[in-house]
Amino acid sequence: MPEDAETGKGGPALRGDCESCFGLCCVALPFAASADFAVNKPAGKPCTNLQTDFRCGIHTRLRKQGFPGCTVYDCFGAGQKVSQVTFGGQDWRQAPDTAQQMFDVFPVMRQLHELLWYLNEALALPAARPVHADVRRLLDETEALTRRDSASLLEVDVPGHRQKVNVLLLRTSELVRAKTGRKTKNHRGADLMGARLKRADLRGANLRGAYLIAADLSGADLRMADLIGADFRDADLSGADLTGSIFLTQPQINAAKGDAATKLPPALTRPPHWTPSATAATRS
């Protein structure tokens, strides 16, 4: 499990805690009417389902009501950091003059928290020990950025910082995948939409940024594969083995289909919308 940047162990700081957030993902972010969202909503406007207590009025019925995109999203703990730390627990309804700045800060914080997730994972991987000192330095630097005031956060060069982090994540990936002891497959950025990869041996594969939308990965072996940024929307992961895969996140898993036989890394949880048999559900 990725080590938590604030508690020193896997914990809530890098996981969304809606109880401590002012519904920022339901207000700050835009969405368009599509298969993921039932309606259009511009950035900065509260979703019509957001209640006065900042809870979702249809939380248990999101998929049935046409909002599956909401069940996929995770802020990596950015929502509560902005709400309780950056703005000191004062919500945008109490202080409407700060609302726009809060909404602008949220996506910046979300990106930084996602980087913290990856860096913590790299630090927890024994194979990446040769770069752990550099990872720790960059982790501390990233955490320091998240502690800035709102005006300073908006000045952060997120793409530049992400590039620095990516250099270390690439090196981490090489070290981990080398442990397979064999030549691994390179599918970085590959278009594998709808690909038939049932029971494929993808151990140690480089699948960074690969498009695996609606791919059949049922029963596939993805151990030690680099899955950072891979698009798993509607991919069939039933019976797949993802234990030991690296840089896989909860939103990626939430976007996929899986079942009780899907093996996940310990830091991730099985989505409640997964069926006992994803393949059977797909064919029905």
PDB file of C-alpha atoms in Angstrom:
ATOM      1  CA  MET A   1       0.000   0.000   0.000  1.00  0.00           C
ATOM      2  CA  PRO A   2       1.390   3.439  -0.848  1.00  0.00           C
ATOM      3  CA  GLU A   3       2.787   5.137   2.196  1.00  0.00           C
ATOM      4  CA  ASP A   4       0.738   8.116   3.261  1.00  0.00           C
ATOM      5  CA  ALA A   5       2.574  11.450   3.031  1.00  0.00           C
ATOM      6  CA  GLU A   6       1.102  12.712   6.285  1.00  0.00           C
ATOM      7  CA  THR A   7       0.661   9.674   8.498  1.00  0.00           C
ATOM      8  CA  GLY A   8       3.617   7.575   7.301  1.00  0.00           C
ATOM      9  CA  LYS A   9       1.402   4.677   6.281  1.00  0.00           C
ATOM     10  CA  GLY A  10      -1.428   3.963   3.883  1.00  0.00           C
ATOM     11  CA  GLY A  11      -4.294   6.082   5.141  1.00  0.00           C
ATOM     12  CA  PRO A  12      -6.977   8.670   4.475  1.00  0.00           C
ATOM     13  CA  ALA A  13      -4.784  11.652   3.485  1.00  0.00           C
ATOM     14  CA  LEU A  14      -4.436  10.356  -0.084  1.00  0.00           C
ATOM     15  CA  ARG A  15      -7.983   9.058  -0.344  1.00  0.00           C
ATOM     16  CA  GLY A  16     -11.072  11.143  -0.862  1.00  0.00           C
ATOM     17  CA  ASP A  17     -12.909  11.920   2.394  1.00  0.00           C
ATOM     18  CA  CYS A  18     -16.224  13.437   1.358  1.00  0.00           C
ATOM     19  CA  GLU A  19     -17.206  14.075   4.972  1.00  0.00           C
ATOM     20  CA  SER A  20     -14.344  16.580   5.281  1.00  0.00           C
ATOM     21  CA  CYS A  21     -14.823  18.209   1.878  1.00  0.00           C
ATOM     22  CA  PHE A  22     -17.118  20.990   0.699  1.00  0.00           C
ATOM     23  CA  GLY A  23     -18.338  19.038  -2.316  1.00  0.00           C
ATOM     24  CA  LEU A  24     -15.594  20.515  -4.467  1.00  0.00           C
ATOM     25  CA  CYS A  25     -15.696  17.878  -7.225  1.00  0.00           C
ATOM     26  CA  CYS A  26     -19.452  18.532  -7.466  1.00  0.00           C
ATOM     27  CA  VAL A  27     -18.922  22.263  -7.958  1.00  0.00           C
ATOM     28  CA  ALA A  28     -15.460  23.116  -9.271  1.00  0.00           C
ATOM     29  CA  LEU A  29     -15.346  20.621 -12.142  1.00  0.00           C
ATOM     30  CA  PRO A  30     -17.378  20.787 -15.364  1.00  0.00           C
ATOM     31  CA  PHE A  31     -19.013  17.820 -17.074  1.00  0.00           C
ATOM     32  CA  ALA A  32     -20.895  17.326 -20.300  1.00  0.00           C
ATOM     33  CA  ALA A  33     -23.978  15.246 -20.984  1.00  0.00           C
ATOM     34  CA  SER A  34     -22.703  11.866 -22.106  1.00  0.00           C
ATOM     35  CA  ALA A  35     -22.641   8.208 -21.155  1.00  0.00           C
ATOM     36  CA  ASP A  36     -20.908   9.317 -17.946  1.00  0.00           C
ATOM     37  CA  PHE A  37     -23.134  12.245 -16.959  1.00  0.00           C
ATOM     38  CA  ALA A  38     -26.852  12.779 -17.465  1.00  0.00           C
ATOM     39  CA  VAL A  39     -26.626  16.574 -17.855  1.00  0.00           C
ATOM     40  CA  ASN A  40     -24.292  19.435 -18.690  1.00  0.00           C
ATOM     41  CA  LYS A  41     -22.697  21.344 -15.821  1.00  0.00           C
ATOM     42  CA  PRO A  42     -20.222  24.234 -16.149  1.00  0.00           C
ATOM     43  CA  ALA A  43     -17.222  24.657 -13.856  1.00  0.00           C
ATOM     44  CA  GLY A  44     -18.017  26.591 -10.695  1.00  0.00           C
ATOM     45  CA  LYS A  45     -21.717  25.734 -10.667  1.00  0.00           C
ATOM     46  CA  PRO A  46     -22.974  23.264  -8.042  1.00  0.00           C
ATOM     47  CA  CYS A  47     -24.428  20.029  -9.343  1.00  0.00           C
ATOM     48  CA  THR A  48     -28.185  19.970  -8.834  1.00  0.00           C
ATOM     49  CA  ASN A  49     -27.745  16.810  -6.755  1.00  0.00           C
ATOM     50  CA  LEU A  50     -25.468  18.545  -4.222  1.00  0.00           C
ATOM     51  CA  GLN A  51     -27.278  19.095  -0.933  1.00  0.00           C
ATOM     52  CA  THR A  52     -26.785  21.903   1.585  1.00  0.00           C
ATOM     53  CA  ASP A  53     -24.620  19.631   3.746  1.00  0.00           C
ATOM     54  CA  PHE A  54     -22.319  19.049   0.730  1.00  0.00           C
ATOM     55  CA  ARG A  55     -23.505  15.473   0.317  1.00  0.00           C
ATOM     56  CA  CYS A  56     -24.789  13.947  -2.897  1.00  0.00           C
ATOM     57  CA  GLY A  57     -28.538  13.450  -2.878  1.00  0.00           C
ATOM     58  CA  ILE A  58     -28.336  10.426  -5.185  1.00  0.00           C
ATOM     59  CA  HIS A  59     -25.066   8.929  -3.976  1.00  0.00           C
ATOM     60  CA  THR A  60     -26.425   5.393  -3.752  1.00  0.00           C
ATOM     61  CA  ARG A  61     -28.182   5.700  -7.133  1.00  0.00           C
ATOM     62  CA  LEU A  62     -25.586   7.512  -9.220  1.00  0.00           C
ATOM     63  CA  ARG A  63     -25.257   4.824 -11.887  1.00  0.00           C
ATOM     64  CA  LYS A  64     -28.995   4.278 -12.183  1.00  0.00           C
ATOM     65  CA  GLN A  65     -29.542   8.037 -12.459  1.00  0.00           C
ATOM     66  CA  GLY A  66     -27.045   8.400 -15.302  1.00  0.00           C
ATOM     67  CA  PHE A  67     -23.959   9.566 -13.406  1.00  0.00           C
ATOM     68  CA  PRO A  68     -21.478   6.672 -13.595  1.00  0.00           C
ATOM     69  CA  GLY A  69     -18.682   9.208 -14.098  1.00  0.00           C
ATOM     70  CA  CYS A  70     -19.095  10.283 -10.482  1.00  0.00           C
ATOM     71  CA  THR A  71     -18.521   6.733  -9.254  1.00  0.00           C
ATOM     72  CA  VAL A  72     -15.228   6.546 -11.148  1.00  0.00           C
ATOM     73  CA  TYR A  73     -13.735   9.813  -9.902  1.00  0.00           C
ATOM     74  CA  ASP A  74     -11.375  10.073  -6.925  1.00  0.00           C
ATOM     75  CA  CYS A  75      -9.580  13.233  -5.802  1.00  0.00           C
ATOM     76  CA  PHE A  76      -6.722  11.445  -3.968  1.00  0.00           C
ATOM     77  CA  GLY A  77      -7.601  13.452  -0.856  1.00  0.00           C
ATOM     78  CA  ALA A  78      -7.297  16.847  -2.527  1.00  0.00           C
ATOM     79  CA  GLY A  79     -10.846  17.820  -1.586  1.00  0.00           C
ATOM     80  CA  GLN A  80     -10.336  17.644   2.148  1.00  0.00           C
ATOM     81  CA  LYS A  81      -6.869  19.239   1.894  1.00  0.00           C
ATOM     82  CA  VAL A  82      -8.267  22.290   0.097  1.00  0.00           C
ATOM     83  CA  SER A  83     -11.318  22.459   2.355  1.00  0.00           C
ATOM     84  CA  GLN A  84      -9.685  21.938   5.739  1.00  0.00           C
ATOM     85  CA  VAL A  85      -6.075  23.061   5.241  1.00  0.00           C
ATOM     86  CA  THR A  86      -5.814  25.588   2.404  1.00  0.00           C
ATOM     87  CA  PHE A  87      -9.041  27.360   3.371  1.00  0.00           C
ATOM     88  CA  GLY A  88      -9.034  26.464   7.059  1.00  0.00           C
ATOM     89  CA  GLY A  89     -12.438  24.821   7.171  1.00  0.00           C
ATOM     90  CA  GLN A  90     -14.373  27.814   5.804  1.00  0.00           C
ATOM     91  CA  ASP A  91     -16.637  26.685   2.990  1.00  0.00           C
ATOM     92  CA  TRP A  92     -17.506  28.533  -0.205  1.00  0.00           C
ATOM     93  CA  ARG A  93     -21.071  29.179   0.920  1.00  0.00           C
ATOM     94  CA  GLN A  94     -19.902  30.881   4.118  1.00  0.00           C
ATOM     95  CA  ALA A  95     -17.310  32.908   2.236  1.00  0.00           C
ATOM     96  CA  PRO A  96     -18.558  33.408  -1.337  1.00  0.00           C
ATOM     97  CA  ASP A  97     -15.773  35.902  -2.043  1.00  0.00           C
ATOM     98  CA  THR A  98     -13.245  33.045  -1.821  1.00  0.00           C
ATOM     99  CA  ALA A  99     -15.325  30.525  -3.771  1.00  0.00           C
ATOM    100  CA  GLN A 100     -13.735  31.014  -7.183  1.00  0.00           C
ATOM    101  CA  GLN A 101     -10.232  30.787  -5.794  1.00  0.00           C
ATOM    102  CA  MET A 102     -11.158  27.591  -3.946  1.00  0.00           C
ATOM    103  CA  PHE A 103     -12.554  26.105  -7.154  1.00  0.00           C
ATOM    104  CA  ASP A 104      -9.414  27.107  -9.072  1.00  0.00           C
ATOM    105  CA  VAL A 105      -7.100  25.620  -6.439  1.00  0.00           C
ATOM    106  CA  PHE A 106      -8.869  22.270  -6.283  1.00  0.00           C
ATOM    107  CA  PRO A 107      -7.677  20.810  -9.645  1.00  0.00           C
ATOM    108  CA  VAL A 108      -4.127  21.969  -8.877  1.00  0.00           C
ATOM    109  CA  MET A 109      -4.216  20.188  -5.526  1.00  0.00           C
ATOM    110  CA  ARG A 110      -5.724  17.112  -7.117  1.00  0.00           C
ATOM    111  CA  GLN A 111      -2.809  16.803  -9.528  1.00  0.00           C
ATOM    112  CA  LEU A 112      -0.270  17.254  -6.727  1.00  0.00           C
ATOM    113  CA  HIS A 113      -1.996  14.623  -4.588  1.00  0.00           C
ATOM    114  CA  GLU A 114      -2.001  12.184  -7.482  1.00  0.00           C
ATOM    115  CA  LEU A 115       1.764  12.683  -7.741  1.00  0.00           C
ATOM    116  CA  LEU A 116       2.056  12.048  -4.000  1.00  0.00           C
ATOM    117  CA  TRP A 117       0.248   8.736  -4.510  1.00  0.00           C
ATOM    118  CA  TYR A 118       2.737   7.640  -7.154  1.00  0.00           C
ATOM    119  CA  LEU A 119       5.768   8.803  -5.166  1.00  0.00           C
ATOM    120  CA  ASN A 120       4.591   7.022  -2.039  1.00  0.00           C
ATOM    121  CA  GLU A 121       4.119   3.851  -4.037  1.00  0.00           C
ATOM    122  CA  ALA A 122       7.621   4.145  -5.523  1.00  0.00           C
ATOM    123  CA  LEU A 123       9.007   4.569  -2.024  1.00  0.00           C
ATOM    124  CA  ALA A 124       7.281   1.376  -0.921  1.00  0.00           C
ATOM    125  CA  LEU A 125       8.743  -0.752  -3.734  1.00  0.00           C
ATOM    126  CA  PRO A 126      11.892  -2.652  -2.637  1.00  0.00           C
ATOM    127  CA  ALA A 127      13.111  -2.967  -6.230  1.00  0.00           C
ATOM    128  CA  ALA A 128      13.235   0.837  -6.466  1.00  0.00           C
ATOM    129  CA  ARG A 129      15.610   1.189  -3.504  1.00  0.00           C
ATOM    130  CA  PRO A 130      18.383   2.707  -5.700  1.00  0.00           C
ATOM    131  CA  VAL A 131      16.201   5.786  -6.287  1.00  0.00           C
ATOM    132  CA  HIS A 132      14.493   5.982  -2.898  1.00  0.00           C
ATOM    133  CA  ALA A 133      16.581   8.933  -1.715  1.00  0.00           C
ATOM    134  CA  ASP A 134      15.575  10.972  -4.752  1.00  0.00           C
ATOM    135  CA  VAL A 135      11.968   9.833  -4.416  1.00  0.00           C
ATOM    136  CA  ARG A 136      11.874  10.932  -0.782  1.00  0.00           C
ATOM    137  CA  ARG A 137      13.317  14.334  -1.686  1.00  0.00           C
ATOM    138  CA  LEU A 138      10.722  14.879  -4.397  1.00  0.00           C
ATOM    139  CA  LEU A 139       7.932  13.562  -2.190  1.00  0.00           C
ATOM    140  CA  ASP A 140       8.819  16.135   0.487  1.00  0.00           C
ATOM    141  CA  GLU A 141       8.997  18.847  -2.160  1.00  0.00           C
ATOM    142  CA  THR A 142       5.573  17.903  -3.506  1.00  0.00           C
ATOM    143  CA  GLU A 143       4.030  17.810  -0.045  1.00  0.00           C
ATOM    144  CA  ALA A 144       5.472  21.267   0.639  1.00  0.00           C
ATOM    145  CA  LEU A 145       3.755  22.564  -2.502  1.00  0.00           C
ATOM    146  CA  THR A 146       0.386  21.302  -1.228  1.00  0.00           C
ATOM    147  CA  ARG A 147       0.919  23.316   1.986  1.00  0.00           C
ATOM    148  CA  ARG A 148       1.187  26.646   0.188  1.00  0.00           C
ATOM    149  CA  ASP A 149      -1.533  29.272   0.511  1.00  0.00           C
ATOM    150  CA  SER A 150      -4.163  29.474  -2.191  1.00  0.00           C
ATOM    151  CA  ALA A 151      -2.517  32.264  -4.197  1.00  0.00           C
ATOM    152  CA  SER A 152       0.843  30.459  -4.213  1.00  0.00           C
ATOM    153  CA  LEU A 153      -0.774  27.178  -5.220  1.00  0.00           C
ATOM    154  CA  LEU A 154      -2.188  28.812  -8.323  1.00  0.00           C
ATOM    155  CA  GLU A 155       1.360  29.784  -9.330  1.00  0.00           C
ATOM    156  CA  VAL A 156       2.729  26.224  -9.156  1.00  0.00           C
ATOM    157  CA  ASP A 157       4.138  24.964 -12.454  1.00  0.00           C
ATOM    158  CA  VAL A 158       2.308  21.647 -12.299  1.00  0.00           C
ATOM    159  CA  PRO A 159       3.424  20.351 -15.740  1.00  0.00           C
ATOM    160  CA  GLY A 160       7.050  21.159 -14.899  1.00  0.00           C
ATOM    161  CA  HIS A 161       6.824  19.470 -11.522  1.00  0.00           C
ATOM    162  CA  ARG A 162       5.048  16.473 -13.021  1.00  0.00           C
ATOM    163  CA  GLN A 163       7.915  16.074 -15.475  1.00  0.00           C
ATOM    164  CA  LYS A 164      10.445  15.933 -12.626  1.00  0.00           C
ATOM    165  CA  VAL A 165       8.368  13.299 -10.885  1.00  0.00           C
ATOM    166  CA  ASN A 166       7.920  11.323 -14.080  1.00  0.00           C
ATOM    167  CA  VAL A 167      11.682  10.933 -14.521  1.00  0.00           C
ATOM    168  CA  LEU A 168      11.823   9.085 -11.195  1.00  0.00           C
ATOM    169  CA  LEU A 169       8.682   7.083 -11.887  1.00  0.00           C
ATOM    170  CA  LEU A 170      10.147   5.897 -15.189  1.00  0.00           C
ATOM    171  CA  ARG A 171      13.307   4.783 -13.437  1.00  0.00           C
ATOM    172  CA  THR A 172      11.226   3.055 -10.771  1.00  0.00           C
ATOM    173  CA  SER A 173       9.268   1.251 -13.480  1.00  0.00           C
ATOM    174  CA  GLU A 174      12.464   0.015 -15.139  1.00  0.00           C
ATOM    175  CA  LEU A 175      13.819  -1.319 -11.844  1.00  0.00           C
ATOM    176  CA  VAL A 176      10.602  -3.117 -10.938  1.00  0.00           C
ATOM    177  CA  ARG A 177       9.925  -4.623 -14.352  1.00  0.00           C
ATOM    178  CA  ALA A 178      13.526  -5.827 -14.628  1.00  0.00           C
ATOM    179  CA  LYS A 179      12.728  -8.215 -11.770  1.00  0.00           C
ATOM    180  CA  THR A 180      10.703 -10.351 -14.168  1.00  0.00           C
ATOM    181  CA  GLY A 181      14.038 -11.581 -15.510  1.00  0.00           C
ATOM    182  CA  ARG A 182      12.868 -11.509 -19.111  1.00  0.00           C
ATOM    183  CA  LYS A 183      12.312  -9.143 -22.009  1.00  0.00           C
ATOM    184  CA  THR A 184       9.047  -7.355 -21.304  1.00  0.00           C
ATOM    185  CA  LYS A 185       6.492  -6.055 -23.776  1.00  0.00           C
ATOM    186  CA  ASN A 186       6.377  -2.337 -24.586  1.00  0.00           C
ATOM    187  CA  HIS A 187       2.841  -1.109 -25.230  1.00  0.00           C
ATOM    188  CA  ARG A 188       3.411   2.448 -24.012  1.00  0.00           C
ATOM    189  CA  GLY A 189       0.669   4.676 -25.416  1.00  0.00           C
ATOM    190  CA  ALA A 190      -0.578   1.850 -27.631  1.00  0.00           C
ATOM    191  CA  ASP A 191      -4.061   1.815 -29.099  1.00  0.00           C
ATOM    192  CA  LEU A 192      -5.462  -1.413 -27.667  1.00  0.00           C
ATOM    193  CA  MET A 193      -9.100  -0.390 -27.653  1.00  0.00           C
ATOM    194  CA  GLY A 194     -11.272  -3.473 -27.817  1.00  0.00           C
ATOM    195  CA  ALA A 195      -8.197  -5.702 -28.026  1.00  0.00           C
ATOM    196  CA  ARG A 196      -8.633  -9.405 -27.372  1.00  0.00           C
ATOM    197  CA  LEU A 197      -6.128 -10.016 -24.596  1.00  0.00           C
ATOM    198  CA  LYS A 198      -7.916 -12.772 -22.739  1.00  0.00           C
ATOM    199  CA  ARG A 199      -5.458 -14.706 -20.542  1.00  0.00           C
ATOM    200  CA  ALA A 200      -2.583 -12.688 -22.080  1.00  0.00           C
ATOM    201  CA  ASP A 201       0.801 -12.881 -20.360  1.00  0.00           C
ATOM    202  CA  LEU A 202       1.544  -9.206 -19.702  1.00  0.00           C
ATOM    203  CA  ARG A 203       3.870  -9.642 -16.744  1.00  0.00           C
ATOM    204  CA  GLY A 204       6.189  -6.654 -16.497  1.00  0.00           C
ATOM    205  CA  ALA A 205       4.689  -5.020 -19.588  1.00  0.00           C
ATOM    206  CA  ASN A 206       4.953  -1.285 -20.142  1.00  0.00           C
ATOM    207  CA  LEU A 207       1.345  -0.175 -20.575  1.00  0.00           C
ATOM    208  CA  ARG A 208       1.868   3.471 -19.663  1.00  0.00           C
ATOM    209  CA  GLY A 209      -0.881   5.556 -21.199  1.00  0.00           C
ATOM    210  CA  ALA A 210      -2.183   2.634 -23.249  1.00  0.00           C
ATOM    211  CA  TYR A 211      -5.739   2.853 -24.540  1.00  0.00           C
ATOM    212  CA  LEU A 212      -7.404  -0.300 -23.228  1.00  0.00           C
ATOM    213  CA  ILE A 213     -10.982   0.902 -23.552  1.00  0.00           C
ATOM    214  CA  ALA A 214     -13.354  -2.091 -23.744  1.00  0.00           C
ATOM    215  CA  ALA A 215     -10.401  -4.467 -24.093  1.00  0.00           C
ATOM    216  CA  ASP A 216     -10.900  -8.091 -23.051  1.00  0.00           C
ATOM    217  CA  LEU A 217      -8.292  -8.623 -20.326  1.00  0.00           C
ATOM    218  CA  SER A 218     -10.208 -11.387 -18.572  1.00  0.00           C
ATOM    219  CA  GLY A 219      -7.793 -13.804 -16.950  1.00  0.00           C
ATOM    220  CA  ALA A 220      -4.790 -11.730 -18.070  1.00  0.00           C
ATOM    221  CA  ASP A 221      -1.581 -11.733 -16.006  1.00  0.00           C
ATOM    222  CA  LEU A 222      -0.652  -8.104 -15.309  1.00  0.00           C
ATOM    223  CA  ARG A 223       1.709  -8.671 -12.419  1.00  0.00           C
ATOM    224  CA  MET A 224       4.565  -6.141 -12.276  1.00  0.00           C
ATOM    225  CA  ALA A 225       3.121  -4.272 -15.278  1.00  0.00           C
ATOM    226  CA  ASP A 226       3.434  -0.474 -15.345  1.00  0.00           C
ATOM    227  CA  LEU A 227      -0.146   0.774 -15.631  1.00  0.00           C
ATOM    228  CA  ILE A 228       0.275   4.486 -15.016  1.00  0.00           C
ATOM    229  CA  GLY A 229      -2.273   6.428 -17.046  1.00  0.00           C
ATOM    230  CA  ALA A 230      -3.650   3.338 -18.807  1.00  0.00           C
ATOM    231  CA  ASP A 231      -7.273   3.861 -19.854  1.00  0.00           C
ATOM    232  CA  PHE A 232      -9.310   0.941 -18.530  1.00  0.00           C
ATOM    233  CA  ARG A 233     -12.772   2.320 -19.261  1.00  0.00           C
ATOM    234  CA  ASP A 234     -15.098  -0.677 -19.731  1.00  0.00           C
ATOM    235  CA  ALA A 235     -12.119  -3.034 -19.953  1.00  0.00           C
ATOM    236  CA  ASP A 236     -12.983  -6.538 -18.767  1.00  0.00           C
ATOM    237  CA  LEU A 237     -10.666  -7.417 -15.882  1.00  0.00           C
ATOM    238  CA  SER A 238     -12.663 -10.396 -14.656  1.00  0.00           C
ATOM    239  CA  GLY A 239     -10.276 -13.003 -13.324  1.00  0.00           C
ATOM    240  CA  ALA A 240      -7.238 -10.833 -14.170  1.00  0.00           C
ATOM    241  CA  ASP A 241      -4.248 -10.760 -11.827  1.00  0.00           C
ATOM    242  CA  LEU A 242      -3.083  -7.208 -11.085  1.00  0.00           C
ATOM    243  CA  THR A 243      -1.198  -7.992  -7.880  1.00  0.00           C
ATOM    244  CA  GLY A 244       2.208  -6.396  -7.954  1.00  0.00           C
ATOM    245  CA  SER A 245       1.289  -4.127 -10.865  1.00  0.00           C
ATOM    246  CA  ILE A 246       2.612  -0.612 -10.386  1.00  0.00           C
ATOM    247  CA  PHE A 247       1.093   2.874 -10.474  1.00  0.00           C
ATOM    248  CA  LEU A 248      -2.467   1.599 -10.781  1.00  0.00           C
ATOM    249  CA  THR A 249      -5.051   3.883  -9.156  1.00  0.00           C
ATOM    250  CA  GLN A 250      -8.566   3.522  -7.813  1.00  0.00           C
ATOM    251  CA  PRO A 251     -10.147   5.640 -10.594  1.00  0.00           C
ATOM    252  CA  GLN A 252      -8.684   3.282 -13.206  1.00  0.00           C
ATOM    253  CA  ILE A 253     -10.155   0.283 -11.401  1.00  0.00           C
ATOM    254  CA  ASN A 254     -13.480   2.056 -10.926  1.00  0.00           C
ATOM    255  CA  ALA A 255     -13.716   2.643 -14.676  1.00  0.00           C
ATOM    256  CA  ALA A 256     -13.189  -1.028 -15.523  1.00  0.00           C
ATOM    257  CA  LYS A 257     -15.329  -4.133 -15.209  1.00  0.00           C
ATOM    258  CA  GLY A 258     -14.279  -6.882 -12.855  1.00  0.00           C
ATOM    259  CA  ASP A 259     -15.530  -9.691 -10.683  1.00  0.00           C
ATOM    260  CA  ALA A 260     -14.827 -11.614  -7.502  1.00  0.00           C
ATOM    261  CA  ALA A 261     -11.924 -13.422  -9.185  1.00  0.00           C
ATOM    262  CA  THR A 262     -10.075 -10.210 -10.116  1.00  0.00           C
ATOM    263  CA  LYS A 263      -6.911  -9.886  -8.028  1.00  0.00           C
ATOM    264  CA  LEU A 264      -6.067  -6.310  -7.029  1.00  0.00           C
ATOM    265  CA  PRO A 265      -3.076  -4.682  -5.324  1.00  0.00           C
ATOM    266  CA  PRO A 266      -3.723  -4.356  -1.562  1.00  0.00           C
ATOM    267  CA  ALA A 267      -3.974  -0.533  -1.701  1.00  0.00           C
ATOM    268  CA  LEU A 268      -7.044  -0.692  -3.954  1.00  0.00           C
ATOM    269  CA  THR A 269     -10.597  -1.743  -3.229  1.00  0.00           C
ATOM    270  CA  ARG A 270     -13.085  -3.711  -5.301  1.00  0.00           C
ATOM    271  CA  PRO A 271     -15.699  -1.272  -6.723  1.00  0.00           C
ATOM    272  CA  PRO A 272     -19.224  -1.914  -5.453  1.00  0.00           C
ATOM    273  CA  HIS A 273     -20.618  -1.863  -9.006  1.00  0.00           C
ATOM    274  CA  TRP A 274     -18.488  -4.850 -10.056  1.00  0.00           C
ATOM    275  CA  THR A 275     -20.530  -8.000 -10.532  1.00  0.00           C
ATOM    276  CA  PRO A 276     -19.757 -11.528  -9.317  1.00  0.00           C
ATOM    277  CA  SER A 277     -19.139 -12.324 -12.980  1.00  0.00           C
ATOM    278  CA  ALA A 278     -18.302  -9.291 -15.110  1.00  0.00           C
ATOM    279  CA  THR A 279     -18.053 -11.344 -18.289  1.00  0.00           C
ATOM    280  CA  ALA A 280     -21.477 -12.869 -17.780  1.00  0.00           C
ATOM    281  CA  ALA A 281     -22.963  -9.422 -17.148  1.00  0.00           C
ATOM    282  CA  THR A 282     -21.381  -8.089 -20.320  1.00  0.00           C
ATOM    283  CA  ARG A 283     -22.845 -10.889 -22.434  1.00  0.00           C
ATOM    284  CA  SER A 284     -26.323 -10.729 -20.947  1.00  0.00           C
TER     285      SER A 284
END
